[in-house]
Coordinates of C-alpha atoms (C1' of nucleotides) in Angstrom, one line a residue:
Chain A
M1 CA 130.4 23.9 61.2
G2 CA 130.8 26.3 58.2
E3 CA 129.4 24.1 55.5
E4 CA 127.8 26.8 53.6
R5 CA 129.1 26.8 49.9
P6 CA 129.0 30.6 48.8
N7 CA 129.3 31.4 45.2
L8 CA 132.9 30.8 44.2
R9 CA 134.5 31.8 41.3
W10 CA 135.7 28.9 38.8
G11 CA 139.1 28.9 39.6
V12 CA 138.8 28.9 43.4
E13 CA 136.4 26.0 43.2
Q14 CA 138.9 23.8 41.1
K15 CA 141.5 24.4 43.7
L16 CA 139.2 23.6 46.7
Q17 CA 138.2 20.5 44.7
F18 CA 141.8 19.7 44.0
I19 CA 142.6 19.7 47.8
E20 CA 139.7 17.3 48.4
F21 CA 140.5 15.3 46.0
R22 CA 144.1 15.0 47.3
L23 CA 142.6 14.6 50.8
F24 CA 140.6 11.6 49.8
W25 CA 142.8 9.4 47.6
E26 CA 145.8 10.5 49.1
G27 CA 145.1 11.3 52.5
H28 CA 147.2 14.6 52.7
V29 CA 147.9 17.8 50.6
N30 CA 150.8 20.4 51.0
R31 CA 150.9 24.1 49.9
S32 CA 153.5 23.0 47.2
D33 CA 150.9 20.6 45.9
L34 CA 148.7 23.8 45.0
I35 CA 151.9 25.5 44.2
E36 CA 153.0 22.8 41.4
K37 CA 149.4 22.3 40.2
F38 CA 148.3 26.0 39.8
G39 CA 151.2 27.8 39.4
V40 CA 150.4 29.8 42.0
S41 CA 152.3 31.4 44.8
P42 CA 153.2 30.0 48.2
N43 CA 151.4 32.7 49.9
Q44 CA 148.2 32.1 47.9
A45 CA 148.2 28.5 48.4
S46 CA 148.2 29.1 52.1
G47 CA 145.2 31.3 51.8
D48 CA 143.4 28.7 49.6
L49 CA 144.1 25.9 52.0
N50 CA 142.7 28.5 55.1
R51 CA 139.8 28.9 52.9
Y52 CA 139.1 25.1 52.6
I53 CA 139.6 24.9 56.3
A54 CA 136.9 27.6 56.7
L55 CA 134.4 26.2 54.4
A56 CA 134.9 22.4 55.6
E57 CA 135.9 23.0 59.2
N58 CA 136.3 19.6 60.3
N59 CA 137.5 17.9 56.9
M60 CA 141.6 18.5 57.3
I61 CA 144.0 19.2 60.0
Y62 CA 147.7 20.4 59.9
D63 CA 149.9 17.9 61.1
K64 CA 152.7 19.5 62.4
S65 CA 155.0 16.5 62.7
G66 CA 154.2 15.5 59.1
K67 CA 154.6 19.0 58.1
T68 CA 151.2 18.2 55.6
Y69 CA 147.3 18.6 56.1
V70 CA 146.1 15.6 56.6
R71 CA 142.3 14.3 56.2
S72 CA 140.9 14.0 59.7
S73 CA 138.8 11.3 60.6
C74 CA 135.5 12.7 60.2
F75 CA 136.0 14.0 56.7
K76 CA 133.4 14.6 54.4
P77 CA 133.6 15.6 50.8
L78 CA 132.1 19.0 50.3
F79 CA 132.9 19.8 46.4
L80 CA 133.7 16.4 45.3
K81 CA 131.9 13.2 44.8
P82 CA 134.4 10.3 45.3
D83 CA 134.5 8.0 42.2
S84 CA 136.5 5.0 41.5
T85 CA 135.9 5.4 37.8
Q86 CA 137.1 8.6 37.4
Y87 CA 140.1 7.7 39.5
L88 CA 140.9 4.9 37.5
A89 CA 140.6 6.4 34.2
Q90 CA 142.6 9.2 35.1
I91 CA 145.1 6.5 35.8
R92 CA 144.6 5.2 32.1
S93 CA 144.7 8.5 30.8
V94 CA 148.0 9.4 32.0
A95 CA 149.3 6.1 30.9
E96 CA 148.1 6.4 27.4
G97 CA 149.5 10.0 27.3
V98 CA 146.4 11.7 26.9
V99 CA 147.1 13.7 30.2
S100 CA 150.3 14.5 31.0
P101 CA 151.2 13.4 34.8
D102 CA 151.5 17.4 35.6
D103 CA 148.0 18.1 34.7
A104 CA 146.6 14.9 36.6
W105 CA 144.9 15.4 40.1
I106 CA 146.9 12.1 41.3
G107 CA 149.9 12.8 43.1
N108 CA 151.3 9.5 43.8
L109 CA 150.4 7.4 40.4
P110 CA 150.6 3.7 41.4
V111 CA 152.6 1.2 39.0
F112 CA 149.8 0.4 36.4
D113 CA 149.9 -1.5 33.1
A114 CA 146.8 -2.8 31.0
T115 CA 146.6 -5.2 27.9
P116 CA 147.6 -3.1 24.7
A117 CA 144.8 -1.8 22.6
P118 CA 147.0 -1.3 19.4
A119 CA 144.6 1.9 18.4
R120 CA 146.4 3.5 15.7
G121 CA 146.4 7.2 16.0
I122 CA 143.5 9.3 14.0
D123 CA 144.2 12.6 12.2
P124 CA 142.5 15.2 14.4
I125 CA 141.7 16.9 10.9
I126 CA 140.2 13.7 9.5
L127 CA 138.0 13.3 12.6
R128 CA 137.1 16.8 13.0
S129 CA 135.6 16.3 9.5
I130 CA 133.6 13.7 10.2
V131 CA 132.3 15.1 13.4
I132 CA 131.3 18.1 11.7
A133 CA 129.6 16.4 9.0
I134 CA 127.6 14.5 11.8
R135 CA 126.4 17.9 13.4
R136 CA 125.5 19.3 10.3
V137 CA 123.8 16.4 8.9
E138 CA 126.0 16.1 5.7
A139 CA 127.5 13.6 3.4
I140 CA 131.3 13.7 3.0
E141 CA 133.7 12.5 0.5
V142 CA 136.1 9.9 2.1
L143 CA 139.4 8.6 0.7
Y144 CA 138.4 4.9 2.3
Q145 CA 140.4 1.5 2.5
S146 CA 137.7 -1.0 2.5
M147 CA 137.9 -4.6 2.9
S148 CA 137.0 -5.3 -0.6
A149 CA 138.6 -2.7 -2.9
Q150 CA 142.2 -3.0 -4.0
D151 CA 143.2 0.6 -3.1
P152 CA 141.6 3.2 -1.3
E153 CA 138.7 4.7 -3.1
W154 CA 136.6 8.1 -2.9
R155 CA 133.1 7.4 -1.5
W156 CA 130.4 9.4 -0.1
I157 CA 129.0 8.7 3.5
A158 CA 126.5 10.3 5.5
P159 CA 127.9 9.7 8.9
H160 CA 125.4 10.0 12.0
A161 CA 127.2 8.7 15.0
L162 CA 130.8 7.4 16.5
A163 CA 130.9 4.0 17.7
F164 CA 133.7 2.6 19.6
D165 CA 134.0 -1.2 19.6
G166 CA 136.8 -1.6 22.2
F167 CA 139.4 -1.4 20.2
R168 CA 138.9 1.2 16.8
W169 CA 136.5 4.1 16.4
H170 CA 133.9 3.7 13.5
A171 CA 131.9 6.4 12.1
R172 CA 128.4 4.8 11.7
S173 CA 127.3 6.2 8.5
C174 CA 124.7 5.6 5.3
C175 CA 127.1 4.3 2.3
E176 CA 125.6 6.5 -0.5
K177 CA 127.1 3.7 -2.8
S178 CA 125.0 0.9 -1.6
G179 CA 122.5 3.2 0.0
Q180 CA 122.9 0.8 3.6
Y181 CA 124.3 2.0 6.7
R182 CA 127.6 0.4 7.8
D183 CA 130.3 1.1 10.0
F184 CA 133.5 3.0 8.5
V185 CA 136.6 2.7 10.4
I186 CA 137.9 5.7 10.9
S187 CA 141.5 4.8 11.1
R188 CA 140.6 3.5 7.4
I189 CA 139.8 7.1 6.2
M190 CA 143.1 8.7 4.5
D191 CA 141.5 11.8 3.7
T192 CA 138.2 13.5 3.2
R193 CA 137.2 16.2 0.7
Q194 CA 134.0 18.0 -0.1
T195 CA 130.5 17.8 1.6
R196 CA 127.3 18.2 0.8
A197 CA 123.4 17.7 1.7
P198 CA 122.9 13.7 2.1
Q199 CA 121.0 12.1 -0.9
K200 CA 118.3 10.0 1.3
Q201 CA 118.2 11.3 4.8
A202 CA 114.4 10.0 5.4
M203 CA 115.8 6.4 5.7
F204 CA 116.3 5.6 9.6
D205 CA 119.4 3.4 10.5
I206 CA 117.1 0.6 12.0
A207 CA 120.0 -1.6 13.3
W208 CA 121.3 1.5 14.9
E209 CA 118.1 2.3 16.8
E210 CA 117.1 -1.0 17.9
V211 CA 118.4 -1.9 21.0
I212 CA 118.9 -5.6 22.1
E213 CA 118.9 -7.0 25.7
L214 CA 121.8 -9.6 25.7
A215 CA 121.1 -11.8 28.6
V216 CA 124.3 -13.3 29.9
G217 CA 125.2 -15.7 32.9
P218 CA 128.0 -17.7 34.3
H219 CA 129.2 -20.8 32.2
P220 CA 127.3 -23.8 33.8
E221 CA 130.0 -25.9 34.0
L222 CA 131.9 -23.8 36.7
S223 CA 131.7 -24.7 40.2
A224 CA 129.6 -22.9 42.6
P225 CA 132.0 -20.5 43.8
Q226 CA 133.5 -19.9 40.5
K227 CA 130.1 -18.7 39.2
R228 CA 129.8 -16.5 42.4
A229 CA 133.2 -14.7 41.3
I230 CA 132.0 -14.2 37.7
E231 CA 128.6 -13.1 39.2
L232 CA 130.3 -10.3 41.1
D233 CA 132.7 -9.3 38.1
Y234 CA 129.5 -8.8 35.9
G235 CA 127.0 -7.5 38.9
M236 CA 125.0 -10.4 38.0
Q237 CA 121.5 -10.8 39.8
N238 CA 120.1 -14.6 40.1
G239 CA 122.7 -15.7 37.5
R240 CA 121.9 -13.5 35.1
V241 CA 122.9 -9.6 33.7
S242 CA 121.2 -7.9 31.2
I243 CA 123.2 -6.2 28.7
P244 CA 121.4 -3.5 26.3
V245 CA 123.3 -3.6 22.7
R246 CA 122.3 -1.7 19.8
R247 CA 122.1 -4.3 17.1
A248 CA 124.9 -2.5 14.8
L249 CA 127.2 -3.0 17.6
L250 CA 126.1 -6.5 18.4
Y251 CA 129.0 -8.2 16.2
Y252 CA 131.6 -6.2 18.4
A253 CA 129.8 -6.7 21.5
L254 CA 129.7 -10.3 21.1
K255 CA 133.5 -10.5 20.0
R256 CA 134.7 -8.4 23.3
L257 CA 132.4 -10.4 25.7
G258 CA 134.0 -13.6 23.8
L259 CA 130.6 -14.8 22.8
D260 CA 131.5 -14.9 19.1
T261 CA 132.5 -18.6 19.2
E262 CA 131.5 -21.8 19.8
P263 CA 131.1 -22.7 23.8
S264 CA 133.4 -25.5 23.3
A265 CA 136.4 -23.0 21.7
R266 CA 137.3 -22.3 25.3
K267 CA 137.5 -24.0 28.6
P268 CA 134.6 -23.0 30.8
Q269 CA 137.5 -21.6 32.9
D270 CA 138.4 -19.4 30.1
Q271 CA 135.1 -18.8 28.6
Q272 CA 133.3 -17.6 32.2
I273 CA 130.1 -16.3 30.7
I274 CA 127.5 -17.6 28.2
L275 CA 124.5 -16.3 26.8
L276 CA 121.1 -17.2 28.4
S277 CA 119.1 -17.7 25.0
D278 CA 118.6 -14.7 22.7
P279 CA 115.8 -15.1 20.1
N280 CA 117.2 -12.2 18.0
L281 CA 120.7 -13.4 18.2
S282 CA 121.0 -15.6 15.1
Q283 CA 119.1 -13.3 12.8
G284 CA 120.7 -10.4 14.4
A285 CA 124.2 -11.7 14.3
S286 CA 124.2 -13.1 10.4
S287 CA 122.6 -9.8 9.2
I288 CA 125.2 -7.9 10.8
G289 CA 128.5 -9.7 10.1
G290 CA 128.7 -8.1 6.8
G291 CA 128.3 -4.5 8.0
I292 CA 132.0 -3.6 8.5
R293 CA 133.2 -2.2 5.0
Chain B
M1 CA 151.9 38.6 15.1
G2 CA 152.1 38.6 18.9
E3 CA 153.2 35.0 19.4
E4 CA 154.9 35.5 22.6
R5 CA 153.4 33.4 25.3
P6 CA 153.7 35.4 28.3
N7 CA 153.7 34.0 31.6
L8 CA 149.7 34.0 32.4
R9 CA 148.0 32.7 35.3
W10 CA 146.3 29.3 35.5
G11 CA 143.1 30.7 35.2
V12 CA 143.4 32.6 32.2
E13 CA 145.5 29.9 30.4
Q14 CA 143.1 27.5 30.9
K15 CA 140.3 29.6 29.1
L16 CA 142.7 30.3 26.5
Q17 CA 142.8 26.7 25.8
F18 CA 139.4 26.4 26.2
I19 CA 139.1 28.8 23.3
E20 CA 141.8 27.2 21.0
F21 CA 140.0 23.7 21.7
R22 CA 136.4 25.2 20.6
L23 CA 138.3 26.9 17.7
F24 CA 139.8 23.8 16.3
W25 CA 137.2 21.3 17.0
E26 CA 133.9 23.3 16.4
G27 CA 135.2 26.1 14.5
H28 CA 133.6 28.6 16.7
V29 CA 133.4 30.2 19.8
N30 CA 131.0 32.7 21.6
R31 CA 131.5 34.9 24.3
S32 CA 128.5 32.8 26.0
D33 CA 130.4 29.8 26.0
L34 CA 133.1 31.1 28.2
I35 CA 130.3 32.6 30.7
E36 CA 128.6 29.0 30.6
K37 CA 132.2 27.1 30.9
F38 CA 133.9 29.1 33.6
G39 CA 131.2 31.3 35.1
V40 CA 132.4 34.6 34.1
S41 CA 130.7 37.7 33.2
P42 CA 130.0 38.9 30.1
N43 CA 131.9 41.4 30.4
Q44 CA 135.4 39.3 31.4
A45 CA 134.6 36.9 28.6
S46 CA 134.8 39.6 26.2
G47 CA 138.0 40.7 27.7
D48 CA 139.7 37.1 27.3
L49 CA 138.3 36.6 23.7
N50 CA 140.1 39.8 23.0
R51 CA 143.1 38.9 25.0
Y52 CA 143.2 35.7 22.8
I53 CA 143.3 37.7 19.8
A54 CA 146.0 40.0 21.1
L55 CA 148.0 36.7 21.8
A56 CA 147.4 34.8 18.6
E57 CA 146.4 37.3 16.1
N58 CA 145.8 35.5 13.1
N59 CA 143.5 32.3 14.4
M60 CA 140.6 33.9 15.1
I61 CA 138.0 36.7 13.9
Y62 CA 134.8 37.7 14.4
D63 CA 132.1 36.6 12.2
K64 CA 129.2 39.6 12.3
S65 CA 126.7 37.6 10.4
G66 CA 127.3 34.7 12.3
K67 CA 127.6 36.6 15.8
T68 CA 130.4 34.3 16.8
Y69 CA 134.2 34.3 16.8
V70 CA 135.3 31.8 13.9
R71 CA 138.6 29.8 13.1
S72 CA 140.6 31.8 10.6
S73 CA 142.0 29.6 7.7
C74 CA 145.4 30.1 9.0
F75 CA 144.9 28.9 12.3
K76 CA 147.9 27.5 13.9
P77 CA 146.9 26.3 17.9
L78 CA 149.2 28.3 20.4
F79 CA 148.0 27.0 23.9
L80 CA 146.9 23.1 22.7
K81 CA 148.0 20.5 20.3
P82 CA 144.7 18.9 18.9
D83 CA 144.7 15.1 19.7
S84 CA 141.9 12.9 18.6
T85 CA 142.8 10.4 21.1
Q86 CA 142.0 13.2 23.8
Y87 CA 138.9 14.3 22.0
L88 CA 137.2 10.6 22.1
A89 CA 138.1 9.8 25.2
Q90 CA 136.5 12.9 26.4
I91 CA 133.2 11.6 24.4
R92 CA 133.5 8.4 26.1
S93 CA 134.0 10.0 29.7
V94 CA 130.9 11.9 29.0
A95 CA 129.0 8.7 27.8
E96 CA 130.4 6.6 30.8
G97 CA 129.3 9.4 33.3
V98 CA 132.6 10.1 34.4
V99 CA 132.4 13.7 33.2
S100 CA 129.3 15.6 33.2
P101 CA 128.4 17.3 29.9
D102 CA 128.9 20.6 31.6
D103 CA 132.4 20.0 32.5
A104 CA 133.4 18.4 29.2
W105 CA 134.9 20.9 26.7
I106 CA 133.2 19.6 23.9
G107 CA 130.0 21.8 22.9
N108 CA 128.3 19.7 20.7
L109 CA 128.8 16.1 21.4
P110 CA 128.2 13.6 18.5
V111 CA 125.5 11.0 19.0
F112 CA 127.9 8.1 19.9
D113 CA 128.0 4.5 21.6
A114 CA 130.4 1.9 22.5
T115 CA 130.4 -1.7 23.3
P116 CA 129.6 -2.2 26.7
A117 CA 132.0 -3.3 29.1
P118 CA 130.0 -4.0 32.0
A119 CA 132.3 -3.1 34.6
R120 CA 131.0 -3.4 38.1
G121 CA 131.2 -0.2 40.3
I122 CA 134.2 -0.3 42.5
D123 CA 134.0 1.4 46.2
P124 CA 136.4 4.4 46.2
I125 CA 137.2 3.3 49.9
I126 CA 138.1 -0.2 48.7
L127 CA 140.3 0.9 45.9
R128 CA 142.0 3.5 47.9
S129 CA 143.0 1.2 50.7
I130 CA 144.5 -0.7 47.7
V131 CA 146.0 2.1 46.1
I132 CA 147.7 3.2 49.7
A133 CA 149.1 -0.5 50.1
I134 CA 150.8 -0.3 47.2
R135 CA 152.3 2.9 47.5
R136 CA 153.2 2.0 51.2
V137 CA 154.5 -1.4 49.8
E138 CA 152.4 -3.0 52.9
A139 CA 150.1 -6.2 52.8
I140 CA 146.6 -5.7 53.3
E141 CA 144.1 -8.0 54.4
V142 CA 141.1 -8.5 52.3
L143 CA 137.7 -10.3 52.1
Y144 CA 138.0 -11.9 48.9
Q145 CA 135.8 -13.9 46.8
S146 CA 138.1 -16.5 45.0
M147 CA 137.3 -19.0 42.3
S148 CA 138.1 -21.8 44.7
A149 CA 136.4 -20.8 47.6
Q150 CA 132.9 -21.4 48.4
D151 CA 132.2 -17.8 50.5
P152 CA 134.4 -14.8 50.7
E153 CA 137.3 -14.8 53.0
W154 CA 140.0 -13.1 54.5
R155 CA 143.3 -13.3 53.0
W156 CA 146.6 -11.1 53.3
I157 CA 147.7 -9.7 49.8
A158 CA 150.7 -7.6 49.0
P159 CA 149.8 -5.5 46.3
H160 CA 152.3 -3.7 44.0
A161 CA 150.7 -2.5 40.8
L162 CA 147.0 -2.1 39.3
A163 CA 146.1 -3.7 35.9
F164 CA 143.5 -3.5 33.2
D165 CA 142.5 -6.3 31.4
G166 CA 140.1 -4.4 28.6
F167 CA 137.3 -5.2 31.2
R168 CA 138.2 -5.5 34.8
W169 CA 140.4 -4.2 37.1
H170 CA 143.0 -6.2 38.9
A171 CA 145.9 -5.6 41.8
R172 CA 148.7 -7.6 40.8
S173 CA 149.8 -9.0 44.5
C174 CA 151.6 -11.3 46.2
C175 CA 149.5 -13.9 47.8
E176 CA 150.6 -14.5 51.1
K177 CA 149.2 -17.8 51.6
S178 CA 150.6 -19.4 48.9
G179 CA 153.8 -17.0 48.3
Q180 CA 153.0 -16.4 44.6
Y181 CA 152.2 -13.3 42.6
R182 CA 148.5 -13.5 41.5
D183 CA 145.9 -11.3 39.7
F184 CA 143.2 -10.4 42.2
V185 CA 140.3 -8.6 40.5
I186 CA 139.1 -5.7 42.5
S187 CA 135.5 -5.9 42.0
R188 CA 135.9 -9.4 44.2
I189 CA 137.1 -7.6 47.0
M190 CA 134.1 -7.1 49.4
D191 CA 136.2 -5.5 51.9
T192 CA 139.6 -4.6 53.4
R193 CA 140.9 -4.6 57.0
Q194 CA 144.3 -3.8 58.6
T195 CA 147.7 -3.6 57.2
R196 CA 151.0 -4.7 57.9
A197 CA 154.7 -5.1 56.9
P198 CA 154.6 -7.9 53.7
Q199 CA 156.0 -11.0 54.8
K200 CA 158.9 -11.7 52.1
Q201 CA 159.2 -8.6 49.9
A202 CA 162.8 -9.8 48.1
M203 CA 161.4 -11.9 45.9
F204 CA 160.3 -10.5 42.5
D205 CA 157.2 -10.5 40.3
I206 CA 159.3 -11.9 37.3
A207 CA 155.8 -12.9 35.5
W208 CA 155.4 -9.0 35.5
E209 CA 158.6 -7.3 34.9
E210 CA 159.2 -9.7 32.2
V211 CA 158.1 -8.2 28.6
I212 CA 156.9 -10.4 25.8
E213 CA 156.9 -9.1 22.3
L214 CA 153.7 -10.1 20.4
A215 CA 154.1 -10.4 16.7
V216 CA 150.9 -10.0 15.1
G217 CA 150.1 -10.0 11.4
P218 CA 146.6 -10.3 9.0
H219 CA 145.3 -13.5 8.6
P220 CA 146.8 -15.3 5.8
E221 CA 143.6 -16.5 4.3
L222 CA 142.5 -13.0 3.9
S223 CA 142.5 -11.0 0.6
A224 CA 145.0 -8.8 -0.4
P225 CA 142.8 -5.8 0.1
Q226 CA 141.5 -7.2 3.5
K227 CA 145.0 -7.4 4.6
R228 CA 146.0 -3.9 3.8
A229 CA 142.7 -2.7 5.7
I230 CA 143.8 -4.6 9.0
E231 CA 147.2 -3.5 8.5
L232 CA 146.1 0.1 8.7
D233 CA 143.9 -0.6 11.9
Y234 CA 146.9 -2.0 13.5
G235 CA 149.4 0.2 12.3
M236 CA 151.1 -2.9 10.6
Q237 CA 154.4 -2.3 8.7
N238 CA 155.4 -5.1 6.0
G239 CA 152.3 -7.0 7.5
R240 CA 153.4 -7.3 11.2
V241 CA 153.3 -5.3 14.2
S242 CA 155.1 -6.0 17.4
I243 CA 152.8 -5.5 20.1
P244 CA 155.0 -5.6 23.9
V245 CA 153.0 -7.2 27.1
R246 CA 154.0 -8.1 30.3
R247 CA 153.9 -11.9 30.8
A248 CA 151.3 -11.5 33.7
L249 CA 149.0 -9.7 31.3
L250 CA 149.4 -12.2 28.2
Y251 CA 146.4 -14.5 28.9
Y252 CA 144.5 -11.5 29.1
A253 CA 145.8 -9.8 25.7
L254 CA 145.4 -12.8 24.0
K255 CA 142.1 -12.9 24.9
R256 CA 141.5 -9.3 24.1
L257 CA 142.8 -9.5 21.0
G258 CA 140.7 -12.8 20.0
L259 CA 144.1 -14.9 20.0
D260 CA 143.2 -17.2 22.9
T261 CA 141.3 -19.8 20.9
E262 CA 142.2 -22.0 17.8
P263 CA 142.3 -20.3 14.6
S264 CA 139.7 -22.6 13.1
A265 CA 137.2 -21.2 15.7
R266 CA 136.2 -18.2 13.7
K267 CA 135.9 -17.4 9.9
P268 CA 139.2 -15.5 8.5
Q269 CA 136.9 -12.4 8.1
D270 CA 135.9 -12.4 11.8
Q271 CA 139.3 -13.7 12.9
Q272 CA 141.5 -10.9 10.9
I273 CA 144.7 -11.2 13.0
I274 CA 147.0 -14.1 13.9
L275 CA 150.2 -14.8 16.1
L276 CA 153.1 -14.7 13.8
S277 CA 155.1 -17.5 16.1
D278 CA 156.0 -16.6 19.3
P279 CA 158.5 -19.1 21.0
N280 CA 157.3 -17.8 24.6
L281 CA 153.8 -18.5 23.9
S282 CA 153.3 -21.8 24.7
Q283 CA 155.1 -21.5 28.0
G284 CA 153.8 -18.3 29.1
A285 CA 150.0 -19.2 28.1
S286 CA 150.2 -22.3 30.3
S287 CA 152.2 -21.0 33.2
I288 CA 149.5 -18.0 33.3
G289 CA 146.3 -19.6 32.8
G290 CA 145.7 -20.5 36.3
G291 CA 147.0 -16.9 37.6
I292 CA 144.0 -15.2 38.3
R293 CA 142.3 -16.7 41.6
Chain C
dT1 C1' 110.7 49.6 12.7
dT2 C1' 111.4 47.6 16.7
dG3 C1' 113.4 43.8 19.7
dA4 C1' 116.5 40.2 20.2
dA5 C1' 121.2 38.5 20.4
dC6 C1' 125.3 39.2 19.9
dC7 C1' 129.9 42.1 20.8
dA8 C1' 132.7 46.4 22.7
dC9 C1' 134.2 50.0 25.5
dC10 C1' 134.4 52.9 29.7
dC11 C1' 134.3 53.3 35.1
dA12 C1' 134.5 52.3 39.9
dA13 C1' 134.9 48.7 43.3
dA14 C1' 135.9 44.0 44.8
dA15 C1' 138.3 39.6 44.7
dA16 C1' 142.4 37.3 43.7
dG17 C1' 147.2 37.0 43.1
dT18 C1' 152.1 38.6 43.9
dG19 C1' 156.6 39.7 46.0
dG20 C1' 159.0 40.9 50.1
dA21 C1' 159.6 40.2 55.1
dT22 C1' 159.1 38.1 59.4
dG23 C1' 158.3 34.4 62.6
dG24 C1' 156.8 29.8 64.7
dA25 C1' 157.3 24.8 64.8
dT26 C1' 159.1 20.5 63.8
dA27 C1' 162.6 17.3 62.7
dC28 C1' 167.9 16.0 61.6
dG29 C1' 172.6 15.8 61.4
dG30 C1' 176.5 16.9 64.1
Chain D
dC1 C1' 172.5 21.1 72.0
dC2 C1' 172.9 24.0 68.3
dG3 C1' 172.4 25.2 63.7
dT4 C1' 169.8 24.3 59.7
dA5 C1' 166.6 23.2 56.5
dT6 C1' 161.3 22.6 55.6
dC7 C1' 157.2 23.0 56.4
dC8 C1' 153.6 27.0 57.4
dA9 C1' 150.9 31.7 58.8
dT10 C1' 150.8 36.4 58.6
dC11 C1' 151.2 41.3 57.6
dC12 C1' 152.1 45.2 54.1
dA13 C1' 151.7 47.2 49.6
dC14 C1' 150.8 46.2 44.7
dT15 C1' 149.1 44.3 40.0
dT16 C1' 146.2 41.5 37.6
dT17 C1' 141.9 39.9 37.4
dT18 C1' 137.0 39.9 37.6
dT19 C1' 132.3 42.1 38.7
dG20 C1' 128.5 45.0 38.2
dG21 C1' 126.2 49.2 36.0
dG22 C1' 126.4 51.6 32.3
dT23 C1' 126.2 53.1 26.9
dG24 C1' 126.3 51.7 22.4
dG25 C1' 127.0 49.6 17.8
dT26 C1' 125.9 45.9 14.4
dT27 C1' 123.2 42.1 12.3
dC28 C1' 119.2 39.4 12.0
dA29 C1' 114.4 38.5 11.6
dA30 C1' 109.5 39.4 12.8

DNA sequence: TTGAACCACCCAAAAAGTGGATGGATACGG
DNA sequence: CCGTATCCATCCACTTTTTGGGTGGTTCAA
């Protein structure tokens, strides 16, 4: 079995990975797949397929009747670790238009849909200026539509991290007007202007650094099989799972998990999970509630 | 200005795109960046950088003092359309471990975190068998932990689509026991067995095909600036936005949008949005509530 | 002034890829 | 049963890409 992996060029490695990806997920590869995906000649595609066979002898055989290379029963991936998350992320990327079906490695996309995340498009120039300010540890002047001011206002912020709350992207920043760390919703930034050194960079963003462990369990009023199903969903052990959350993101995490309302607001089957006592919670939730500007 | 784009080989095109990606987002590229990312020799990297200059003359200049190629002021992308969604999706992919930092094109990753989505890992073999059943329009026997049965049970389902509810992945399937279309949570599938032709494939999955327009607006008790901020977040026009949702996913969509509880369950600032009357809603919600098994 | 860290360029040789041509195996429709 | 279409394999000469070994230039900082 030729299972050595010689030093291959990047392009060759990519093609071999592609062959293996298709073999695992679809069960077969064609010469024409390589031709379409990498724009090579039929000639070269033949060569690459045979190169793969030379390197991973028992993984693939040519099915003359099916006119295609098929995964053999003793297939063992050599260039790729099969990963569901990766496969599913690719489906989502295609559905969101981030990746064109031509660039995706999945050949035969299953029918797919997702609950809509009405994420407004972010101007790449604005996002870039924020990212650069984070990298350079600078303050940047942004035209921001806050929840309190009537119209968008120019204000100085010193961003230090990006955060995603499940819907929107935030720039975790020190607001130089109040001197406090807040979340600025990136889609509410209408424009950016100049940058300069931050006013007081010694201060720590404590709510960002502090990590709270959220103990979650199935709703106690569920039946035993219902509890078991929920435990499976969340990967719970002994009826509980511990979810680490930055305190700065606690408000959003609770909202996303559906734990931001009274337990009575939903039926147990809809609520599904509950918090298993969290000492920091009441303190954290109240001090975070006004964190968004 | 040499702005023709000759037929380039796939590998070359990739490298030029990488150069442009780095130029746009980071503002600079090095020969060493190409060397690390594509494993080429310093020699070749020089060649590729000069090839880029030859093709996009005014986009990049060498800064001798900074010892790096920098984006010129009149930069115009030629091989890539800058896209925030793509950039942010890449950050998330790296954070989730889907893409290793070495494979990501972003050189200097900003500090980042997200609200946790406790998505349990899915066995790629199980996912593959579901995807194949969808593609082949087959029924498949799965060992499923339902919400009603005490222990996992073998049952036949005929899946036809994948769905993502914001947390979990579902296989939208015809349950051959009840003859009805339901959502099967993929992480609750413990194992799969044989496949066969589906029992009655003539039946349509009406709840899947039917698309409901969800009219959403800012919470009426918010102040005018607060409303304006929310309108920005969701891209609303004239205080409303219409979100299309398959009826099969309506239950999850409402949950994700925080619209599955009484409006009084949260303060207006936390609720943020409300439904602007939906005639199909009451009917839809009740008939979907039990859709998950 | 010296070394380090960049980059440019020249050369011969290997590897990757193209285009054209020939041929084999299989399936499908008349 | 025959012709045709569709896969793939292989040989050839040729081009492009890439490597490796050089040599040298510029800038910065110690």
